[in-house]
């Protein structure tokens, strides 16, 4: 059965943790869906993990639509949320509604996610008024990397912690159906989770949140370089990929691949006849 906004809300109410993972393509979405993940986020993190940018700022609506379409085709039961890329909603309420609509109508997502608190409440309200569920995103909001001066834990002093709580209440009031809390102290996420009636989905925000989300390349050990401390490696797929690619290169170079079982054949007499005829033409 397709997960919906109502599924996530009822999970918060019953205390059943919500599972969310990112996906950016059909095959990965299908595997996650088969495993029973509740929600799939087509994150603008695709700019970094799929497209090789340093941050999420260059990601375009075309990028998001391309990947959201693929994920939607693979997600039979999971609730699909598409990120609104940088400058697709900050510019105006009109842009926000039009671009959210494209992610639903063309991309096939069931909800959109956008970053920010008080400053995006009008956009959230307008999108929700257009019958599109909105997931908020507070704490370390990667589209503000230049304001934060890097990817850093947020909400560590009183004023900033209080602002995140206020923002969470405001976006709930504006109509958000859930909120992602990224990289904030666990005790702060716990207070927010208790105060809100909508589900909180944590990433680097402790285990009191109503659910968790991770970037799948991080949790499968596929990312190289620095990974944040919250990105637990649940499997070492990166090593398996290296082993597989190395074995392919070695066997192809040595000629042991393809073997007979990977090869198609034809009757000997047909080949003899072809050879004979080709001999005549020489
Ligand atoms: O873009 C993304 O993948 C995200 C998650 C890190 C929550 O926003």
PDB file of N, CA, C and O in Angstrom, residues 101-170:
ATOM      1  N   UNK A 101       4.557  22.530  -8.082  1.00  0.00           N
ATOM      2  CA  UNK A 101       3.592  21.859  -8.961  1.00  0.00           C
ATOM      3  C   UNK A 101       4.280  21.002 -10.006  1.00  0.00           C
ATOM      4  O   UNK A 101       3.836  19.884 -10.311  1.00  0.00           O
ATOM      5  N   UNK A 102       5.398  21.471 -10.540  1.00  0.00           N
ATOM      6  CA  UNK A 102       6.120  20.694 -11.570  1.00  0.00           C
ATOM      7  C   UNK A 102       6.670  19.388 -10.977  1.00  0.00           C
ATOM      8  O   UNK A 102       6.668  18.352 -11.640  1.00  0.00           O
ATOM      9  N   UNK A 103       7.170  19.469  -9.733  1.00  0.00           N
ATOM     10  CA  UNK A 103       7.742  18.261  -9.122  1.00  0.00           C
ATOM     11  C   UNK A 103       6.666  17.199  -8.879  1.00  0.00           C
ATOM     12  O   UNK A 103       6.943  15.999  -8.925  1.00  0.00           O
ATOM     13  N   UNK A 104       5.435  17.649  -8.648  1.00  0.00           N
ATOM     14  CA  UNK A 104       4.320  16.717  -8.443  1.00  0.00           C
ATOM     15  C   UNK A 104       3.798  16.235  -9.800  1.00  0.00           C
ATOM     16  O   UNK A 104       3.685  15.036 -10.062  1.00  0.00           O
ATOM     17  N   UNK A 105       3.495  17.201 -10.661  1.00  0.00           N
ATOM     18  CA  UNK A 105       2.807  16.901 -11.926  1.00  0.00           C
ATOM     19  C   UNK A 105       3.726  16.183 -12.924  1.00  0.00           C
ATOM     20  O   UNK A 105       3.359  15.180 -13.507  1.00  0.00           O
ATOM     21  N   UNK A 106       4.933  16.707 -13.106  1.00  0.00           N
ATOM     22  CA  UNK A 106       5.866  16.096 -14.071  1.00  0.00           C
ATOM     23  C   UNK A 106       6.748  15.041 -13.402  1.00  0.00           C
ATOM     24  O   UNK A 106       7.064  14.021 -14.000  1.00  0.00           O
ATOM     25  N   UNK A 107       7.165  15.308 -12.157  1.00  0.00           N
ATOM     26  CA  UNK A 107       8.104  14.401 -11.481  1.00  0.00           C
ATOM     27  C   UNK A 107       7.436  13.186 -10.862  1.00  0.00           C
ATOM     28  O   UNK A 107       8.078  12.163 -10.662  1.00  0.00           O
ATOM     29  N   UNK A 108       6.159  13.323 -10.524  1.00  0.00           N
ATOM     30  CA  UNK A 108       5.451  12.195  -9.923  1.00  0.00           C
ATOM     31  C   UNK A 108       5.651  12.069  -8.414  1.00  0.00           C
ATOM     32  O   UNK A 108       5.301  11.042  -7.817  1.00  0.00           O
ATOM     33  N   UNK A 109       6.224  13.109  -7.769  1.00  0.00           N
ATOM     34  CA  UNK A 109       6.406  13.068  -6.310  1.00  0.00           C
ATOM     35  C   UNK A 109       5.054  13.269  -5.616  1.00  0.00           C
ATOM     36  O   UNK A 109       4.101  13.770  -6.218  1.00  0.00           O
ATOM     37  N   UNK A 110       5.009  12.863  -4.324  1.00  0.00           N
ATOM     38  CA  UNK A 110       3.782  13.095  -3.549  1.00  0.00           C
ATOM     39  C   UNK A 110       3.892  14.333  -2.647  1.00  0.00           C
ATOM     40  O   UNK A 110       2.916  14.795  -2.082  1.00  0.00           O
ATOM     41  N   UNK A 111       5.126  14.821  -2.457  1.00  0.00           N
ATOM     42  CA  UNK A 111       5.332  15.997  -1.597  1.00  0.00           C
ATOM     43  C   UNK A 111       6.619  16.679  -2.024  1.00  0.00           C
ATOM     44  O   UNK A 111       7.458  16.077  -2.709  1.00  0.00           O
ATOM     45  N   UNK A 112       6.780  17.919  -1.596  1.00  0.00           N
ATOM     46  CA  UNK A 112       8.039  18.635  -1.847  1.00  0.00           C
ATOM     47  C   UNK A 112       8.656  18.998  -0.498  1.00  0.00           C
ATOM     48  O   UNK A 112       7.960  19.052   0.515  1.00  0.00           O
ATOM     49  N   UNK A 113       9.961  19.228  -0.519  1.00  0.00           N
ATOM     50  CA  UNK A 113      10.645  19.681   0.700  1.00  0.00           C
ATOM     51  C   UNK A 113      11.370  20.986   0.375  1.00  0.00           C
ATOM     52  O   UNK A 113      11.949  21.119  -0.707  1.00  0.00           O
ATOM     53  N   UNK A 114      11.300  21.911   1.309  1.00  0.00           N
ATOM     54  CA  UNK A 114      12.060  23.147   1.145  1.00  0.00           C
ATOM     55  C   UNK A 114      12.672  23.548   2.483  1.00  0.00           C
ATOM     56  O   UNK A 114      12.230  23.110   3.545  1.00  0.00           O
ATOM     57  N   UNK A 115      13.739  24.352   2.401  1.00  0.00           N
ATOM     58  CA  UNK A 115      14.537  24.692   3.578  1.00  0.00           C
ATOM     59  C   UNK A 115      14.128  26.061   4.138  1.00  0.00           C
ATOM     60  O   UNK A 115      13.845  26.979   3.379  1.00  0.00           O
ATOM     61  N   UNK A 116      14.168  26.161   5.478  1.00  0.00           N
ATOM     62  CA  UNK A 116      13.962  27.461   6.098  1.00  0.00           C
ATOM     63  C   UNK A 116      12.772  27.495   7.039  1.00  0.00           C
ATOM     64  O   UNK A 116      11.955  26.554   7.054  1.00  0.00           O
ATOM     65  N   UNK A 117      12.691  28.608   7.831  1.00  0.00           N
ATOM     66  CA  UNK A 117      11.637  28.752   8.830  1.00  0.00           C
ATOM     67  C   UNK A 117      10.704  29.900   8.495  1.00  0.00           C
ATOM     68  O   UNK A 117      10.071  29.895   7.427  1.00  0.00           O
ATOM     69  N   UNK A 118      10.698  30.910   9.375  1.00  0.00           N
ATOM     70  CA  UNK A 118       9.762  32.040   9.229  1.00  0.00           C
ATOM     71  C   UNK A 118       9.785  32.629   7.816  1.00  0.00           C
ATOM     72  O   UNK A 118       8.737  32.967   7.255  1.00  0.00           O
ATOM     73  N   UNK A 119      10.977  32.714   7.240  1.00  0.00           N
ATOM     74  CA  UNK A 119      11.132  33.406   5.948  1.00  0.00           C
ATOM     75  C   UNK A 119      10.477  32.663   4.775  1.00  0.00           C
ATOM     76  O   UNK A 119      10.294  33.258   3.707  1.00  0.00           O
ATOM     77  N   UNK A 120      10.117  31.385   4.950  1.00  0.00           N
ATOM     78  CA  UNK A 120       9.475  30.652   3.841  1.00  0.00           C
ATOM     79  C   UNK A 120       8.040  30.219   4.177  1.00  0.00           C
ATOM     80  O   UNK A 120       7.435  29.431   3.446  1.00  0.00           O
ATOM     81  N   UNK A 121       7.504  30.758   5.271  1.00  0.00           N
ATOM     82  CA  UNK A 121       6.150  30.340   5.676  1.00  0.00           C
ATOM     83  C   UNK A 121       5.086  30.699   4.637  1.00  0.00           C
ATOM     84  O   UNK A 121       4.148  29.936   4.404  1.00  0.00           O
ATOM     85  N   UNK A 122       5.243  31.844   4.000  1.00  0.00           N
ATOM     86  CA  UNK A 122       4.241  32.228   2.980  1.00  0.00           C
ATOM     87  C   UNK A 122       4.275  31.248   1.811  1.00  0.00           C
ATOM     88  O   UNK A 122       3.249  30.878   1.254  1.00  0.00           O
ATOM     89  N   UNK A 123       5.512  30.838   1.446  1.00  0.00           N
ATOM     90  CA  UNK A 123       5.638  29.859   0.354  1.00  0.00           C
ATOM     91  C   UNK A 123       4.984  28.524   0.764  1.00  0.00           C
ATOM     92  O   UNK A 123       4.237  27.922  -0.005  1.00  0.00           O
ATOM     93  N   UNK A 124       5.258  28.097   1.997  1.00  0.00           N
ATOM     94  CA  UNK A 124       4.685  26.818   2.460  1.00  0.00           C
ATOM     95  C   UNK A 124       3.163  26.886   2.397  1.00  0.00           C
ATOM     96  O   UNK A 124       2.494  25.990   1.873  1.00  0.00           O
ATOM     97  N   UNK A 125       2.610  27.978   2.907  1.00  0.00           N
ATOM     98  CA  UNK A 125       1.141  28.107   2.945  1.00  0.00           C
ATOM     99  C   UNK A 125       0.561  28.067   1.518  1.00  0.00           C
ATOM    100  O   UNK A 125      -0.411  27.356   1.259  1.00  0.00           O
ATOM    101  N   UNK A 126       1.209  28.806   0.609  1.00  0.00           N
ATOM    102  CA  UNK A 126       0.686  28.863  -0.759  1.00  0.00           C
ATOM    103  C   UNK A 126       0.775  27.493  -1.442  1.00  0.00           C
ATOM    104  O   UNK A 126      -0.134  27.095  -2.176  1.00  0.00           O
ATOM    105  N   UNK A 127       1.868  26.769  -1.199  1.00  0.00           N
ATOM    106  CA  UNK A 127       2.011  25.445  -1.827  1.00  0.00           C
ATOM    107  C   UNK A 127       0.969  24.482  -1.245  1.00  0.00           C
ATOM    108  O   UNK A 127       0.300  23.743  -1.977  1.00  0.00           O
ATOM    109  N   UNK A 128       0.834  24.520   0.080  1.00  0.00           N
ATOM    110  CA  UNK A 128      -0.155  23.636   0.730  1.00  0.00           C
ATOM    111  C   UNK A 128      -1.572  23.996   0.261  1.00  0.00           C
ATOM    112  O   UNK A 128      -2.389  23.108   0.005  1.00  0.00           O
ATOM    113  N   UNK A 129      -1.848  25.288   0.092  1.00  0.00           N
ATOM    114  CA  UNK A 129      -3.163  25.721  -0.412  1.00  0.00           C
ATOM    115  C   UNK A 129      -3.419  25.206  -1.831  1.00  0.00           C
ATOM    116  O   UNK A 129      -4.558  25.153  -2.283  1.00  0.00           O
ATOM    117  N   UNK A 130      -2.322  24.866  -2.543  1.00  0.00           N
ATOM    118  CA  UNK A 130      -2.473  24.290  -3.890  1.00  0.00           C
ATOM    119  C   UNK A 130      -2.562  22.770  -3.821  1.00  0.00           C
ATOM    120  O   UNK A 130      -2.350  22.078  -4.830  1.00  0.00           O
ATOM    121  N   UNK A 131      -2.809  22.231  -2.642  1.00  0.00           N
ATOM    122  CA  UNK A 131      -2.983  20.787  -2.414  1.00  0.00           C
ATOM    123  C   UNK A 131      -1.699  19.984  -2.571  1.00  0.00           C
ATOM    124  O   UNK A 131      -1.732  18.824  -2.992  1.00  0.00           O
ATOM    125  N   UNK A 132      -0.569  20.602  -2.280  1.00  0.00           N
ATOM    126  CA  UNK A 132       0.709  19.888  -2.349  1.00  0.00           C
ATOM    127  C   UNK A 132       1.299  19.813  -0.942  1.00  0.00           C
ATOM    128  O   UNK A 132       1.573  20.861  -0.329  1.00  0.00           O
ATOM    129  N   UNK A 133       1.515  18.593  -0.411  1.00  0.00           N
ATOM    130  CA  UNK A 133       2.120  18.492   0.918  1.00  0.00           C
ATOM    131  C   UNK A 133       3.562  19.007   0.913  1.00  0.00           C
ATOM    132  O   UNK A 133       4.312  18.773  -0.038  1.00  0.00           O
ATOM    133  N   UNK A 134       3.917  19.727   1.986  1.00  0.00           N
ATOM    134  CA  UNK A 134       5.260  20.305   2.104  1.00  0.00           C
ATOM    135  C   UNK A 134       5.958  19.753   3.347  1.00  0.00           C
ATOM    136  O   UNK A 134       5.384  19.756   4.438  1.00  0.00           O
ATOM    137  N   UNK A 135       7.195  19.297   3.158  1.00  0.00           N
ATOM    138  CA  UNK A 135       8.055  18.907   4.275  1.00  0.00           C
ATOM    139  C   UNK A 135       9.038  20.059   4.491  1.00  0.00           C
ATOM    140  O   UNK A 135       9.646  20.544   3.538  1.00  0.00           O
ATOM    141  N   UNK A 136       9.167  20.508   5.737  1.00  0.00           N
ATOM    142  CA  UNK A 136      10.123  21.577   6.049  1.00  0.00           C
ATOM    143  C   UNK A 136      11.501  21.007   6.328  1.00  0.00           C
ATOM    144  O   UNK A 136      11.689  19.782   6.372  1.00  0.00           O
ATOM    145  N   UNK A 137      12.472  21.874   6.490  1.00  0.00           N
ATOM    146  CA  UNK A 137      13.851  21.439   6.740  1.00  0.00           C
ATOM    147  C   UNK A 137      14.523  22.539   7.557  1.00  0.00           C
ATOM    148  O   UNK A 137      14.664  23.658   7.078  1.00  0.00           O
ATOM    149  N   UNK A 138      14.925  22.201   8.796  1.00  0.00           N
ATOM    150  CA  UNK A 138      15.528  23.184   9.709  1.00  0.00           C
ATOM    151  C   UNK A 138      16.851  22.675  10.257  1.00  0.00           C
ATOM    152  O   UNK A 138      17.152  21.484  10.180  1.00  0.00           O
ATOM    153  N   UNK A 139      17.600  23.577  10.870  1.00  0.00           N
ATOM    154  CA  UNK A 139      18.906  23.216  11.439  1.00  0.00           C
ATOM    155  C   UNK A 139      19.966  23.527  10.408  1.00  0.00           C
ATOM    156  O   UNK A 139      20.036  24.652   9.892  1.00  0.00           O
ATOM    157  N   UNK A 140      20.781  22.531  10.080  1.00  0.00           N
ATOM    158  CA  UNK A 140      21.769  22.716   9.010  1.00  0.00           C
ATOM    159  C   UNK A 140      21.031  22.596   7.677  1.00  0.00           C
ATOM    160  O   UNK A 140      20.712  21.498   7.227  1.00  0.00           O
ATOM    161  N   UNK A 141      20.725  23.722   7.093  1.00  0.00           N
ATOM    162  CA  UNK A 141      20.028  23.747   5.805  1.00  0.00           C
ATOM    163  C   UNK A 141      21.098  24.019   4.742  1.00  0.00           C
ATOM    164  O   UNK A 141      21.607  25.143   4.631  1.00  0.00           O
ATOM    165  N   UNK A 142      21.479  22.986   3.976  1.00  0.00           N
ATOM    166  CA  UNK A 142      22.653  23.092   3.114  1.00  0.00           C
ATOM    167  C   UNK A 142      22.608  24.217   2.078  1.00  0.00           C
ATOM    168  O   UNK A 142      23.648  24.689   1.634  1.00  0.00           O
ATOM    169  N   UNK A 143      21.395  24.659   1.696  1.00  0.00           N
ATOM    170  CA  UNK A 143      21.326  25.763   0.725  1.00  0.00           C
ATOM    171  C   UNK A 143      21.819  27.082   1.335  1.00  0.00           C
ATOM    172  O   UNK A 143      22.045  28.055   0.617  1.00  0.00           O
ATOM    173  N   UNK A 144      21.976  27.118   2.671  1.00  0.00           N
ATOM    174  CA  UNK A 144      22.493  28.327   3.339  1.00  0.00           C
ATOM    175  C   UNK A 144      23.961  28.165   3.726  1.00  0.00           C
ATOM    176  O   UNK A 144      24.438  28.854   4.634  1.00  0.00           O
ATOM    177  N   UNK A 145      24.663  27.259   3.039  1.00  0.00           N
ATOM    178  CA  UNK A 145      26.048  26.963   3.416  1.00  0.00           C
ATOM    179  C   UNK A 145      26.916  28.221   3.453  1.00  0.00           C
ATOM    180  O   UNK A 145      27.788  28.364   4.305  1.00  0.00           O
ATOM    181  N   UNK A 146      26.649  29.154   2.539  1.00  0.00           N
ATOM    182  CA  UNK A 146      27.488  30.369   2.503  1.00  0.00           C
ATOM    183  C   UNK A 146      27.191  31.305   3.684  1.00  0.00           C
ATOM    184  O   UNK A 146      28.054  32.094   4.074  1.00  0.00           O
ATOM    185  N   UNK A 147      25.998  31.214   4.223  1.00  0.00           N
ATOM    186  CA  UNK A 147      25.650  32.015   5.404  1.00  0.00           C
ATOM    187  C   UNK A 147      26.263  31.366   6.648  1.00  0.00           C
ATOM    188  O   UNK A 147      26.809  32.041   7.518  1.00  0.00           O
ATOM    189  N   UNK A 148      26.193  30.042   6.719  1.00  0.00           N
ATOM    190  CA  UNK A 148      26.731  29.317   7.883  1.00  0.00           C
ATOM    191  C   UNK A 148      28.265  29.288   7.876  1.00  0.00           C
ATOM    192  O   UNK A 148      28.888  29.042   8.897  1.00  0.00           O
ATOM    193  N   UNK A 149      28.860  29.474   6.701  1.00  0.00           N
ATOM    194  CA  UNK A 149      30.317  29.376   6.587  1.00  0.00           C
ATOM    195  C   UNK A 149      30.800  27.943   6.662  1.00  0.00           C
ATOM    196  O   UNK A 149      31.891  27.668   7.178  1.00  0.00           O
ATOM    197  N   UNK A 150      30.003  27.007   6.166  1.00  0.00           N
ATOM    198  CA  UNK A 150      30.409  25.592   6.140  1.00  0.00           C
ATOM    199  C   UNK A 150      29.281  24.719   6.675  1.00  0.00           C
ATOM    200  O   UNK A 150      28.228  25.220   7.100  1.00  0.00           O
ATOM    201  N   UNK A 151      29.503  23.401   6.632  1.00  0.00           N
ATOM    202  CA  UNK A 151      28.494  22.451   7.111  1.00  0.00           C
ATOM    203  C   UNK A 151      28.751  22.206   8.603  1.00  0.00           C
ATOM    204  O   UNK A 151      29.603  21.386   8.964  1.00  0.00           O
ATOM    205  N   UNK A 152      28.033  22.953   9.468  1.00  0.00           N
ATOM    206  CA  UNK A 152      28.312  22.909  10.908  1.00  0.00           C
ATOM    207  C   UNK A 152      27.044  22.581  11.692  1.00  0.00           C
ATOM    208  O   UNK A 152      25.935  22.924  11.255  1.00  0.00           O
ATOM    209  N   UNK A 153      27.237  22.006  12.873  1.00  0.00           N
ATOM    210  CA  UNK A 153      26.099  21.750  13.772  1.00  0.00           C
ATOM    211  C   UNK A 153      25.421  23.081  14.091  1.00  0.00           C
ATOM    212  O   UNK A 153      26.094  24.086  14.316  1.00  0.00           O
ATOM    213  N   UNK A 154      24.086  23.092  14.079  1.00  0.00           N
ATOM    214  CA  UNK A 154      23.318  24.324  14.322  1.00  0.00           C
ATOM    215  C   UNK A 154      22.572  24.245  15.660  1.00  0.00           C
ATOM    216  O   UNK A 154      22.343  23.153  16.181  1.00  0.00           O
ATOM    217  N   UNK A 155      22.187  25.404  16.188  1.00  0.00           N
ATOM    218  CA  UNK A 155      21.349  25.454  17.387  1.00  0.00           C
ATOM    219  C   UNK A 155      22.090  25.156  18.671  1.00  0.00           C
ATOM    220  O   UNK A 155      21.519  24.608  19.607  1.00  0.00           O
ATOM    221  N   UNK A 156      23.363  25.534  18.732  1.00  0.00           N
ATOM    222  CA  UNK A 156      24.150  25.197  19.926  1.00  0.00           C
ATOM    223  C   UNK A 156      24.053  26.271  21.023  1.00  0.00           C
ATOM    224  O   UNK A 156      24.350  25.992  22.173  1.00  0.00           O
ATOM    225  N   UNK A 157      23.684  27.532  20.666  1.00  0.00           N
ATOM    226  CA  UNK A 157      23.510  28.505  21.753  1.00  0.00           C
ATOM    227  C   UNK A 157      22.016  28.791  21.945  1.00  0.00           C
ATOM    228  O   UNK A 157      21.176  28.366  21.148  1.00  0.00           O
ATOM    229  N   UNK A 158      21.705  29.494  23.039  1.00  0.00           N
ATOM    230  CA  UNK A 158      20.288  29.684  23.421  1.00  0.00           C
ATOM    231  C   UNK A 158      19.459  30.318  22.299  1.00  0.00           C
ATOM    232  O   UNK A 158      18.397  29.809  21.938  1.00  0.00           O
ATOM    233  N   UNK A 159      19.981  31.443  21.748  1.00  0.00           N
ATOM    234  CA  UNK A 159      19.200  32.186  20.743  1.00  0.00           C
ATOM    235  C   UNK A 159      18.914  31.320  19.518  1.00  0.00           C
ATOM    236  O   UNK A 159      17.803  31.269  19.018  1.00  0.00           O
ATOM    237  N   UNK A 160      19.958  30.624  19.061  1.00  0.00           N
ATOM    238  CA  UNK A 160      19.785  29.812  17.838  1.00  0.00           C
ATOM    239  C   UNK A 160      18.891  28.601  18.099  1.00  0.00           C
ATOM    240  O   UNK A 160      18.084  28.211  17.246  1.00  0.00           O
ATOM    241  N   UNK A 161      19.031  28.013  19.283  1.00  0.00           N
ATOM    242  CA  UNK A 161      18.173  26.864  19.626  1.00  0.00           C
ATOM    243  C   UNK A 161      16.716  27.324  19.689  1.00  0.00           C
ATOM    244  O   UNK A 161      15.813  26.672  19.126  1.00  0.00           O
ATOM    245  N   UNK A 162      16.491  28.479  20.345  1.00  0.00           N
ATOM    246  CA  UNK A 162      15.119  28.998  20.481  1.00  0.00           C
ATOM    247  C   UNK A 162      14.537  29.340  19.111  1.00  0.00           C
ATOM    248  O   UNK A 162      13.354  29.121  18.842  1.00  0.00           O
ATOM    249  N   UNK A 163      15.399  29.844  18.209  1.00  0.00           N
ATOM    250  CA  UNK A 163      14.929  30.219  16.858  1.00  0.00           C
ATOM    251  C   UNK A 163      14.481  28.958  16.087  1.00  0.00           C
ATOM    252  O   UNK A 163      13.472  28.980  15.378  1.00  0.00           O
ATOM    253  N   UNK A 164      15.239  27.874  16.252  1.00  0.00           N
ATOM    254  CA  UNK A 164      14.856  26.641  15.534  1.00  0.00           C
ATOM    255  C   UNK A 164      13.504  26.124  16.058  1.00  0.00           C
ATOM    256  O   UNK A 164      12.648  25.699  15.279  1.00  0.00           O
ATOM    257  N   UNK A 165      13.291  26.219  17.379  1.00  0.00           N
ATOM    258  CA  UNK A 165      11.992  25.788  17.944  1.00  0.00           C
ATOM    259  C   UNK A 165      10.874  26.677  17.386  1.00  0.00           C
ATOM    260  O   UNK A 165       9.840  26.179  16.913  1.00  0.00           O
ATOM    261  N   UNK A 166      11.100  27.997  17.403  1.00  0.00           N
ATOM    262  CA  UNK A 166      10.078  28.925  16.883  1.00  0.00           C
ATOM    263  C   UNK A 166       9.775  28.633  15.413  1.00  0.00           C
ATOM    264  O   UNK A 166       8.610  28.599  14.996  1.00  0.00           O
ATOM    265  N   UNK A 167      10.846  28.426  14.633  1.00  0.00           N
ATOM    266  CA  UNK A 167      10.667  28.138  13.198  1.00  0.00           C
ATOM    267  C   UNK A 167       9.868  26.851  12.989  1.00  0.00           C
ATOM    268  O   UNK A 167       9.012  26.776  12.102  1.00  0.00           O
ATOM    269  N   UNK A 168      10.154  25.848  13.805  1.00  0.00           N
ATOM    270  CA  UNK A 168       9.447  24.564  13.669  1.00  0.00           C
ATOM    271  C   UNK A 168       7.950  24.768  13.912  1.00  0.00           C
ATOM    272  O   UNK A 168       7.101  24.258  13.155  1.00  0.00           O
ATOM    273  N   UNK A 169       7.621  25.556  14.944  1.00  0.00           N
ATOM    274  CA  UNK A 169       6.200  25.811  15.235  1.00  0.00           C
ATOM    275  C   UNK A 169       5.551  26.620  14.116  1.00  0.00           C
ATOM    276  O   UNK A 169       4.411  26.368  13.726  1.00  0.00           O
ATOM    277  N   UNK A 170       6.315  27.574  13.568  1.00  0.00           N
ATOM    278  CA  UNK A 170       5.766  28.419  12.493  1.00  0.00           C
ATOM    279  C   UNK A 170       5.500  27.627  11.210  1.00  0.00           C
ATOM    280  O   UNK A 170       4.467  27.814  10.562  1.00  0.00           O
TER     281      UNK A 170
END
